[in-house]
Steps between C-alpha positions, in 0.01 A plus 500: 500500500297781658188398695167670444203509735124511467173450683388140449199420282278191487735361233779478763284325762606145394867601539440649847299192607769261375790692659311514832441122484869432434603716797217423743732392784655846519207716381207342674185447300229727364201339328467561127194719565709731724773519235243578230338774712835672555590481132161656412557773762846583360680373809752273330812642338694296245868501404602417141825411327512472122121477482475215754389541864756440776292565813221689671419717801153461653371755750202659674438853619438570868409830663859615552702239314548271205500140614714275278337158514730318258817584312638227278778487242536181300805296590713570191464879543595520868811674634516730199336805664178453302300453821643822641415685179142366504459613861654839414248540217225421749627775731469745211137397439375499858387813681565390857712579803574137587540158340438198721563130440546171681770243432560162663811537717675195354502636143796668335251757367544686829851593391357637176245719679763627743729589208222720356477704819203340670503482880399192698252637755343187644476125505200271543426131498401353167256216445514183710574273202842649423578645842680797344568843640388786275702821474303821444680751280424868444636749249438855620459747214432867450432707188809540284720284722487121508644453849543692818867540577662279769534813716126569478418139579729514803359825641130497408300290753237421235757289315683339790566131456338276754709423805505132411680564169848348495682818411488810286735348240294198397148585616441131572315406813636311798202267477575407136619140461849426620757514222316766301778758485717408201442351156681173568316413817170624356531248217573222750202607711266498199634158397458356850142630511422325170660175618313504831164519315573200278 
């Protein structure tokens, strides 16, 4: 089945609200008013399969970047490249030189963003309640080309990774939680974080 994409309308707002509620531990929370405002402003993209929605991408424009606030694919449509296709459609719609987003460091979503060519450029402390680290990801773009080449990233000082990044291969930061490197240990880390909150 081939996915199709569209700008969300008010009719899709209940779906977006419900999917956000179901995934609030990984997405964070935006009040329904904020969701409604972004739908009205055309800042929510939808993915569809066979006439039914499978996820959304919610964003804001900044001076020099698009800031992705939430990207969510419903559980039964994950790991089938639909999320990557939705993001790719977004790249075609945006007129920007950079996409920026934040992702909690204990989420497997970081591996997804890395696989799409985003670069981890920073880390910050999250809220006190969860005690998470937050990875800051950037996707550097230019007209006609989605990504700068690895050679350009390595030689152009504007795009140098921070010195506290783990290495050029992964882009993950030294200060990210221990055990963050591979899929297996990432799952264990996420599980241990959930258990410690119970």
